[in-house]
Tab-separated table of N, CA and C and ligand atoms in Angstrom:
chain	number	residue	atom	x	y	z
C	276	UNK	N	107.700	107.521	73.830
C	276	UNK	CA	107.844	106.199	74.480
C	276	UNK	C	106.838	106.075	75.610
C	277	UNK	N	106.267	104.917	75.743
C	277	UNK	CA	105.423	104.658	76.900
C	277	UNK	C	105.985	103.452	77.677
C	278	UNK	N	105.565	103.330	78.899
C	278	UNK	CA	105.973	102.176	79.708
C	278	UNK	C	104.731	101.345	80.016
C	279	UNK	N	104.894	100.030	79.958
C	279	UNK	CA	103.781	99.131	80.282
C	279	UNK	C	104.204	98.198	81.420
C	280	UNK	N	103.231	97.726	82.168
C	280	UNK	CA	103.507	96.687	83.167
C	280	UNK	C	104.032	95.444	82.452
C	281	UNK	N	105.160	94.928	82.921
C	281	UNK	CA	105.781	93.775	82.250
C	281	UNK	C	104.833	92.599	82.087
C	282	UNK	N	103.994	92.355	83.096
C	282	UNK	CA	103.112	91.179	83.016
C	282	UNK	C	102.112	91.313	81.871
C	283	UNK	N	101.755	92.560	81.501
C	283	UNK	CA	100.826	92.770	80.379
C	283	UNK	C	101.505	92.486	79.045
C	284	UNK	N	102.843	92.599	79.053
C	284	UNK	CA	103.607	92.334	77.832
C	284	UNK	C	104.007	90.863	77.724
C	285	UNK	N	103.530	90.046	78.636
C	285	UNK	CA	103.776	88.608	78.555
C	285	UNK	C	104.888	88.093	79.445
C	286	UNK	N	105.553	88.976	80.199
C	286	UNK	CA	106.594	88.502	81.117
C	286	UNK	C	105.930	87.762	82.282
C	287	UNK	N	106.545	86.665	82.667
C	287	UNK	CA	105.964	85.860	83.753
C	287	UNK	C	106.503	86.364	85.092
C	288	UNK	N	106.099	87.600	85.433
C	288	UNK	CA	106.648	88.280	86.612
C	288	UNK	C	105.612	88.459	87.717
C	289	UNK	N	104.426	87.867	87.529
C	289	UNK	CA	103.412	87.975	88.586
C	289	UNK	C	103.851	87.235	89.836
C	290	UNK	N	103.192	87.523	90.939
C	290	UNK	CA	103.545	86.864	92.201
C	290	UNK	C	103.524	85.334	92.074
C	291	UNK	N	102.649	84.820	91.197
C	291	UNK	CA	102.527	83.365	91.042
C	291	UNK	C	103.323	82.822	89.858
C	292	UNK	N	104.202	83.671	89.300
C	292	UNK	CA	105.043	83.218	88.199
C	292	UNK	C	104.329	83.156	86.860
C	293	UNK	N	103.133	83.750	86.777
C	293	UNK	CA	102.404	83.764	85.510
C	293	UNK	C	102.416	85.176	84.929
C	294	UNK	N	101.830	85.330	83.739
C	294	UNK	CA	101.729	86.665	83.141
C	294	UNK	C	100.255	87.033	82.977
C	295	UNK	N	100.031	88.272	82.546
C	295	UNK	CA	98.672	88.726	82.194
C	295	UNK	C	98.708	89.214	80.749
C	296	UNK	N	99.311	88.409	79.884
C	296	UNK	CA	99.609	88.884	78.521
C	296	UNK	C	98.394	89.407	77.766
C	297	UNK	N	98.590	90.596	77.195
C	297	UNK	CA	97.620	91.175	76.274
C	297	UNK	C	98.366	91.312	74.942
C	298	UNK	N	97.982	90.550	73.908
C	298	UNK	CA	98.785	90.511	72.677
C	298	UNK	C	99.104	91.890	72.096
C	299	UNK	N	98.151	92.810	72.112
C	299	UNK	CA	98.421	94.153	71.529
C	299	UNK	C	99.492	94.888	72.328
C	300	UNK	N	99.499	94.697	73.648
C	300	UNK	CA	100.504	95.373	74.478
C	300	UNK	C	101.880	94.718	74.279
C	301	UNK	N	101.899	93.408	74.182
C	301	UNK	CA	103.164	92.713	73.892
C	301	UNK	C	103.729	93.200	72.552
C	302	UNK	N	102.855	93.366	71.578
C	302	UNK	CA	103.281	93.818	70.248
C	302	UNK	C	103.924	95.204	70.303
C	303	UNK	N	103.371	96.072	71.159
C	303	UNK	CA	103.944	97.422	71.299
C	303	UNK	C	105.402	97.340	71.760
C	304	UNK	N	105.683	96.410	72.666
C	304	UNK	CA	107.060	96.244	73.159
C	304	UNK	C	107.942	95.652	72.056
C	305	UNK	N	107.416	94.650	71.345
C	305	UNK	CA	108.205	94.021	70.280
C	305	UNK	C	108.546	95.019	69.174
C	306	UNK	N	107.668	96.003	68.975
C	306	UNK	CA	107.908	97.029	67.940
C	306	UNK	C	108.656	98.248	68.492
C	307	UNK	N	109.184	98.127	69.717
C	307	UNK	CA	109.937	99.231	70.355
C	307	UNK	C	109.114	100.503	70.542
C	308	UNK	N	107.786	100.348	70.658
C	308	UNK	CA	106.941	101.515	70.933
C	308	UNK	C	106.733	101.671	72.438
C	309	UNK	N	107.100	100.647	73.191
C	309	UNK	CA	106.923	100.676	74.647
C	309	UNK	C	108.040	99.872	75.285
C	310	UNK	N	108.348	100.216	76.549
C	310	UNK	CA	109.233	99.342	77.302
C	310	UNK	C	108.444	98.756	78.467
C	311	UNK	N	108.838	97.568	78.906
C	311	UNK	CA	108.111	96.843	79.945
C	311	UNK	C	108.910	96.867	81.240
C	312	UNK	N	108.254	97.236	82.327
C	312	UNK	CA	108.884	97.226	83.650
C	312	UNK	C	107.937	96.588	84.663
C	313	UNK	N	108.513	95.898	85.638
C	313	UNK	CA	107.722	95.352	86.748
C	313	UNK	C	108.238	95.990	88.038
C	314	UNK	N	107.462	96.868	88.648
C	314	UNK	CA	107.965	97.548	89.850
C	314	UNK	C	108.310	96.612	90.998
C	315	UNK	N	107.604	95.518	91.122
C	315	UNK	CA	107.889	94.634	92.266
C	315	UNK	C	109.239	93.941	92.080
C	316	UNK	N	109.553	93.589	90.837
C	316	UNK	CA	110.887	93.025	90.585
C	316	UNK	C	111.944	94.127	90.721
C	317	UNK	N	111.637	95.335	90.255
C	317	UNK	CA	112.581	96.457	90.407
C	317	UNK	C	112.861	96.735	91.877
C	318	UNK	N	111.892	96.441	92.720
C	318	UNK	CA	112.054	96.664	94.155
C	318	UNK	C	112.855	95.568	94.838
C	319	UNK	N	113.272	94.572	94.067
C	319	UNK	CA	114.135	93.527	94.611
C	319	UNK	C	113.415	92.257	95.013
C	320	UNK	N	112.118	92.176	94.735
C	320	UNK	CA	111.383	90.962	95.109
C	320	UNK	C	111.580	89.892	94.044
C	321	UNK	N	111.550	88.645	94.474
C	321	UNK	CA	111.753	87.547	93.537
C	321	UNK	C	110.411	87.097	92.963
C	322	UNK	N	110.479	86.316	91.916
C	322	UNK	CA	109.276	85.744	91.311
C	322	UNK	C	109.461	84.234	91.273
C	323	UNK	N	108.510	83.426	91.750
C	323	UNK	CA	107.275	83.867	92.422
C	323	UNK	C	107.557	84.469	93.798
C	324	UNK	N	106.522	85.133	94.332
C	324	UNK	CA	106.664	85.795	95.638
C	324	UNK	C	105.325	85.721	96.381
C	325	UNK	N	105.390	86.103	97.634
C	325	UNK	CA	104.196	86.100	98.481
C	325	UNK	C	103.211	87.161	97.961
C	326	UNK	N	101.917	86.838	97.798
C	326	UNK	CA	100.950	87.873	97.418
C	326	UNK	C	100.860	88.959	98.494
C	327	UNK	N	100.762	90.189	98.041
C	327	UNK	CA	100.721	91.334	98.952
C	327	UNK	C	99.503	92.208	98.647
C	328	UNK	N	99.037	92.913	99.651
C	328	UNK	CA	97.975	93.902	99.456
C	328	UNK	C	98.278	95.125	100.319
C	329	UNK	N	97.584	96.225	100.002
C	329	UNK	CA	97.789	97.467	100.753
C	329	UNK	C	96.825	97.509	101.935
C	330	UNK	N	97.353	97.806	103.107
C	330	UNK	CA	96.495	97.988	104.289
C	330	UNK	C	96.846	99.320	104.949
C	331	UNK	N	95.881	99.866	105.633
C	331	UNK	CA	96.080	101.125	106.354
C	331	UNK	C	96.448	100.794	107.796
C	332	UNK	N	97.675	101.224	108.221
C	332	UNK	CA	98.106	100.973	109.606
C	332	UNK	C	98.517	102.294	110.202
C	333	UNK	N	97.849	102.683	111.287
C	333	UNK	CA	98.134	103.972	111.931
C	333	UNK	C	98.180	105.093	110.894
C	334	UNK	N	97.134	105.105	110.033
C	334	UNK	CA	96.975	106.145	109.009
C	334	UNK	C	98.045	106.146	107.929
C	335	UNK	N	98.834	105.079	107.864
C	335	UNK	CA	99.856	104.984	106.810
C	335	UNK	C	99.560	103.777	105.947
C	336	UNK	N	99.758	103.964	104.632
C	336	UNK	CA	99.566	102.852	103.713
C	336	UNK	C	100.785	101.933	103.764
C	337	UNK	N	100.526	100.676	104.067
C	337	UNK	CA	101.614	99.693	104.147
C	337	UNK	C	101.310	98.550	103.192
C	338	UNK	N	102.386	97.890	102.762
C	338	UNK	CA	102.220	96.683	101.944
C	338	UNK	C	102.483	95.487	102.844
C	339	UNK	N	101.448	94.678	103.008
C	339	UNK	CA	101.570	93.505	103.873
C	339	UNK	C	101.360	92.241	103.032
C	340	UNK	N	102.238	91.253	103.256
C	340	UNK	CA	102.127	89.996	102.529
C	340	UNK	C	101.157	89.045	103.214
C	341	UNK	N	100.792	88.007	102.483
C	341	UNK	CA	99.918	86.989	103.078
C	341	UNK	C	100.627	86.291	104.235
C	342	UNK	N	101.960	86.442	104.297
C	342	UNK	CA	102.726	85.902	105.423
C	342	UNK	C	102.803	86.900	106.586
C	343	UNK	N	102.052	88.012	106.457
C	343	UNK	CA	101.977	89.068	107.492
C	343	UNK	C	103.240	89.905	107.618
C	344	UNK	N	104.226	89.675	106.717
C	344	UNK	CA	105.443	90.506	106.761
C	344	UNK	C	105.190	91.815	106.019
C	345	UNK	N	105.987	92.834	106.355
C	345	UNK	CA	105.855	94.167	105.764
C	345	UNK	C	106.802	94.301	104.564
C	346	UNK	N	106.233	94.507	103.384
C	346	UNK	CA	107.029	94.666	102.158
C	346	UNK	C	106.966	96.098	101.630
C	347	UNK	N	106.637	97.038	102.494
C	347	UNK	CA	106.477	98.431	102.056
C	347	UNK	C	107.760	98.978	101.428
C	348	UNK	N	108.895	98.638	102.031
C	348	UNK	CA	110.175	99.164	101.537
C	348	UNK	C	110.443	98.706	100.099
C	349	UNK	N	110.212	97.441	99.821
C	349	UNK	CA	110.468	96.911	98.478
C	349	UNK	C	109.508	97.538	97.460
C	350	UNK	N	108.238	97.668	97.820
C	350	UNK	CA	107.260	98.257	96.892
C	350	UNK	C	107.562	99.737	96.647
C	351	UNK	N	108.025	100.430	97.698
C	351	UNK	CA	108.376	101.849	97.538
C	351	UNK	C	109.588	102.000	96.639
C	352	UNK	N	110.577	101.154	96.842
C	352	UNK	CA	111.788	101.208	96.015
C	352	UNK	C	111.427	100.941	94.547
C	353	UNK	N	110.575	99.955	94.314
C	353	UNK	CA	110.156	99.648	92.946
C	353	UNK	C	109.422	100.816	92.312
C	354	UNK	N	108.568	101.463	93.073
C	354	UNK	CA	107.816	102.612	92.555
C	354	UNK	C	108.778	103.747	92.209
C	355	UNK	N	109.753	104.004	93.072
C	355	UNK	CA	110.708	105.091	92.813
C	355	UNK	C	111.558	104.805	91.585
C	356	UNK	N	112.005	103.576	91.437
C	356	UNK	CA	112.828	103.231	90.266
C	356	UNK	C	112.015	103.372	88.984
C	357	UNK	N	110.772	102.879	89.003
C	357	UNK	CA	109.872	103.000	87.841
C	357	UNK	C	109.691	104.483	87.509
C	358	UNK	N	109.445	105.270	88.524
C	358	UNK	CA	109.226	106.706	88.346
C	358	UNK	C	110.473	107.389	87.770
C	359	UNK	N	111.652	106.993	88.229
C	359	UNK	CA	112.890	107.585	87.717
C	359	UNK	C	113.091	107.262	86.239
C	360	UNK	N	112.765	106.039	85.854
C	360	UNK	CA	112.878	105.670	84.429
C	360	UNK	C	111.892	106.507	83.615
C	361	UNK	N	110.670	106.654	84.123
C	361	UNK	CA	109.661	107.454	83.410
C	361	UNK	C	110.133	108.899	83.234
C	362	UNK	N	110.763	109.442	84.287
C	362	UNK	CA	111.275	110.817	84.192
C	362	UNK	C	112.395	110.895	83.153
C	363	UNK	N	113.322	109.955	83.208
C	363	UNK	CA	114.476	109.974	82.303
C	363	UNK	C	114.049	109.874	80.845
C	364	UNK	N	112.966	109.138	80.591
C	364	UNK	CA	112.504	108.944	79.205
C	364	UNK	C	111.401	109.928	78.826
C	365	UNK	N	111.087	110.848	79.739
C	365	UNK	CA	110.035	111.846	79.496
C	365	UNK	C	108.701	111.185	79.092
C	366	UNK	N	108.365	110.139	79.817
C	366	UNK	CA	107.146	109.378	79.522
C	366	UNK	C	105.905	110.151	79.977
C	367	UNK	N	104.893	110.188	79.110
C	367	UNK	CA	103.650	110.909	79.435
C	367	UNK	C	102.477	109.964	79.705
C	368	UNK	N	102.591	108.728	79.187
C	368	UNK	CA	101.491	107.754	79.311
C	368	UNK	C	102.061	106.393	79.691
C	369	UNK	N	101.399	105.716	80.612
C	369	UNK	CA	101.779	104.340	80.947
C	369	UNK	C	100.530	103.459	80.868
C	370	UNK	N	100.749	102.179	80.636
C	370	UNK	CA	99.646	101.202	80.696
C	370	UNK	C	99.989	100.243	81.831
C	371	UNK	N	99.210	100.318	82.906
C	371	UNK	CA	99.514	99.535	84.106
C	371	UNK	C	98.404	98.531	84.389
C	372	UNK	N	98.796	97.380	84.901
C	372	UNK	CA	97.850	96.309	85.235
C	372	UNK	C	96.851	96.779	86.297
C	373	UNK	N	95.583	96.602	85.998
C	373	UNK	CA	94.526	97.018	86.928
C	373	UNK	C	94.596	96.241	88.247
C	374	UNK	N	94.233	96.929	89.307
C	374	UNK	CA	93.959	96.350	90.643
C	374	UNK	C	95.183	95.927	91.470
C	375	UNK	N	96.368	95.962	90.880
C	375	UNK	CA	97.563	95.494	91.596
C	375	UNK	C	97.975	96.481	92.697
C	376	UNK	N	98.582	95.988	93.787
C	376	UNK	CA	99.050	96.909	94.839
C	376	UNK	C	100.218	97.790	94.388
C	377	UNK	N	100.834	97.461	93.262
C	377	UNK	CA	101.829	98.357	92.661
C	377	UNK	C	101.221	99.139	91.508
C	378	UNK	N	100.632	98.428	90.566
C	378	UNK	CA	100.250	99.009	89.274
C	378	UNK	C	98.797	99.476	89.205
C	379	UNK	N	97.933	99.059	90.111
C	379	UNK	CA	96.511	99.401	90.036
C	379	UNK	C	96.265	100.897	90.166
C	380	UNK	N	95.316	101.404	89.371
C	380	UNK	CA	95.003	102.834	89.421
C	380	UNK	C	93.484	103.004	89.490
C	381	UNK	N	92.999	103.576	90.565
C	381	UNK	CA	91.551	103.767	90.735
C	381	UNK	C	90.943	102.719	91.652
C	382	UNK	N	91.319	101.467	91.421
C	382	UNK	CA	90.860	100.364	92.266
C	382	UNK	C	92.041	99.478	92.648
C	383	UNK	N	92.023	99.008	93.883
C	383	UNK	CA	93.048	98.054	94.365
C	383	UNK	C	92.350	97.041	95.279
C	384	UNK	N	93.015	95.938	95.537
C	384	UNK	CA	92.463	94.975	96.498
C	384	UNK	C	92.511	95.580	97.903
C	385	UNK	N	91.538	95.191	98.722
C	385	UNK	CA	91.285	95.938	99.962
C	385	UNK	C	92.086	95.491	101.177
C	386	UNK	N	93.026	94.575	100.998
C	386	UNK	CA	93.872	94.166	102.126
C	386	UNK	C	93.349	92.941	102.854
C	387	UNK	N	92.199	92.409	102.401
C	387	UNK	CA	91.612	91.249	103.091
C	387	UNK	C	91.981	89.926	102.417
C	388	UNK	N	92.682	89.993	101.280
C	388	UNK	CA	93.050	88.799	100.508
C	388	UNK	C	91.824	87.954	100.148
C	389	UNK	N	90.728	88.638	99.864
C	389	UNK	CA	89.507	87.921	99.464
C	389	UNK	C	89.089	88.285	98.040
C	390	UNK	N	89.963	89.020	97.346
C	390	UNK	CA	89.631	89.441	95.979
C	390	UNK	C	88.676	90.618	95.934
C	391	UNK	N	88.476	91.274	97.076
C	391	UNK	CA	87.556	92.415	97.144
C	391	UNK	C	88.274	93.706	96.769
C	392	UNK	N	87.646	94.501	95.906
C	392	UNK	CA	88.267	95.755	95.472
C	392	UNK	C	87.772	96.930	96.295
C	393	UNK	N	88.646	97.932	96.390
C	393	UNK	CA	88.272	99.189	97.032
C	393	UNK	C	88.901	100.324	96.228
C	394	UNK	N	88.461	101.546	96.472
C	394	UNK	CA	89.049	102.690	95.764
C	394	UNK	C	90.475	102.929	96.248
C	395	UNK	N	91.369	103.254	95.339
C	395	UNK	CA	92.744	103.558	95.728
C	395	UNK	C	93.705	103.262	94.593
C	396	UNK	N	94.949	103.635	94.810
C	396	UNK	CA	95.987	103.433	93.798
C	396	UNK	C	97.117	102.590	94.367
C	397	UNK	N	97.706	101.744	93.509
C	397	UNK	CA	98.911	101.029	93.889
C	397	UNK	C	100.062	102.005	94.089
C	398	UNK	N	101.133	101.525	94.721
C	398	UNK	CA	102.248	102.414	95.067
C	398	UNK	C	102.870	103.088	93.835
C	399	UNK	N	103.084	102.319	92.790
C	399	UNK	CA	103.703	102.894	91.586
C	399	UNK	C	102.731	103.831	90.884
C	400	UNK	N	101.486	103.410	90.741
C	400	UNK	CA	100.480	104.248	90.078
C	400	UNK	C	100.298	105.565	90.816
C	401	UNK	N	100.315	105.517	92.124
C	401	UNK	CA	100.157	106.734	92.929
C	401	UNK	C	101.294	107.727	92.639
C	402	UNK	N	102.512	107.216	92.632
C	402	UNK	CA	103.673	108.084	92.395
C	402	UNK	C	103.629	108.670	90.976
C	403	UNK	N	103.310	107.845	90.004
C	403	UNK	CA	103.265	108.323	88.613
C	403	UNK	C	102.157	109.349	88.418
C	404	UNK	N	101.034	109.135	89.069
C	404	UNK	CA	99.920	110.095	88.907
C	404	UNK	C	100.315	111.449	89.506
C	405	UNK	N	101.085	111.429	90.594
C	405	UNK	CA	101.561	112.696	91.188
C	405	UNK	C	102.536	113.416	90.252
C	406	UNK	N	103.194	112.657	89.374
C	406	UNK	CA	104.111	113.233	88.387
C	406	UNK	C	103.351	113.776	87.179
C	407	UNK	N	102.032	113.578	87.149
C	407	UNK	CA	101.236	114.059	86.021
C	407	UNK	C	101.203	113.113	84.842
C	408	UNK	N	101.615	111.877	85.051
C	408	UNK	CA	101.596	110.891	83.963
C	408	UNK	C	100.193	110.303	83.824
C	409	UNK	N	99.754	110.174	82.585
C	409	UNK	CA	98.427	109.586	82.337
C	409	UNK	C	98.517	108.068	82.498
C	410	UNK	N	97.591	107.514	83.268
C	410	UNK	CA	97.648	106.081	83.555
C	410	UNK	C	96.457	105.361	82.940
C	411	UNK	N	96.764	104.427	82.044
C	411	UNK	CA	95.736	103.579	81.457
C	411	UNK	C	95.947	102.160	81.958
C	412	UNK	N	94.977	101.307	81.660
C	412	UNK	CA	95.132	99.893	82.049
C	412	UNK	C	94.809	98.997	80.850
C	413	UNK	N	94.786	97.691	81.101
C	413	UNK	CA	94.596	96.745	80.004
C	413	UNK	C	93.175	96.784	79.428
C	414	UNK	N	92.265	97.461	80.115
C	414	UNK	CA	90.880	97.539	79.619
C	414	UNK	C	90.629	98.808	78.805
C	415	UNK	N	91.328	99.890	79.144
C	415	UNK	CA	91.002	101.167	78.484
C	415	UNK	C	92.154	101.731	77.644
C	416	UNK	N	93.212	100.949	77.412
C	416	UNK	CA	94.388	101.542	76.744
C	416	UNK	C	94.130	101.942	75.305
C	417	UNK	N	93.057	101.420	74.702
C	417	UNK	CA	92.778	101.783	73.299
C	417	UNK	C	91.957	103.061	73.198
C	418	UNK	N	91.451	103.558	74.333
C	418	UNK	CA	90.568	104.741	74.276
C	418	UNK	C	91.360	106.009	73.973
D	136	SF4	FE1	102.514	93.101	86.785
D	136	SF4	FE2	102.844	95.375	88.114
D	136	SF4	FE3	102.476	93.077	89.431
D	136	SF4	FE4	104.774	93.473	88.159
D	136	SF4	S1	104.006	94.646	89.869
D	136	SF4	S2	103.527	91.611	88.104
D	136	SF4	S3	104.097	94.627	86.386
D	136	SF4	S4	101.004	94.078	88.092
């Protein structure tokens, strides 16, 4: 079993209430080859929600919304719940949405809300990578 970001499977769970549907990934879920999870919804956030990015504050990674509020607790809770499901299902591979502050792996938005990318991992991707799970995204999942 693998886990995919819900928005890649066509769920309208993005911050703006839209999806990032990739038909092949949606098909994997429909055929019960994958399950879809959205860490931000698992963390208790509603959809739509305030866009958030990761910023470094006093050497700690925090999740700050465009409203300047701190959503670190919700993003951490979502990452832990996602990670617990992955452990329970003995998942070895996930397909996560690129660049997201939860799901992004390798690159994330830089905290300036200008669409600029920087090196780093989203909260969920970071936790899963520490568990030794292989992380793919919507661009390289066929490799
Ligand atoms: Fe998609 Fe992940 Fe953002 Fe949820 S948290 S909308 S699954 S990128």
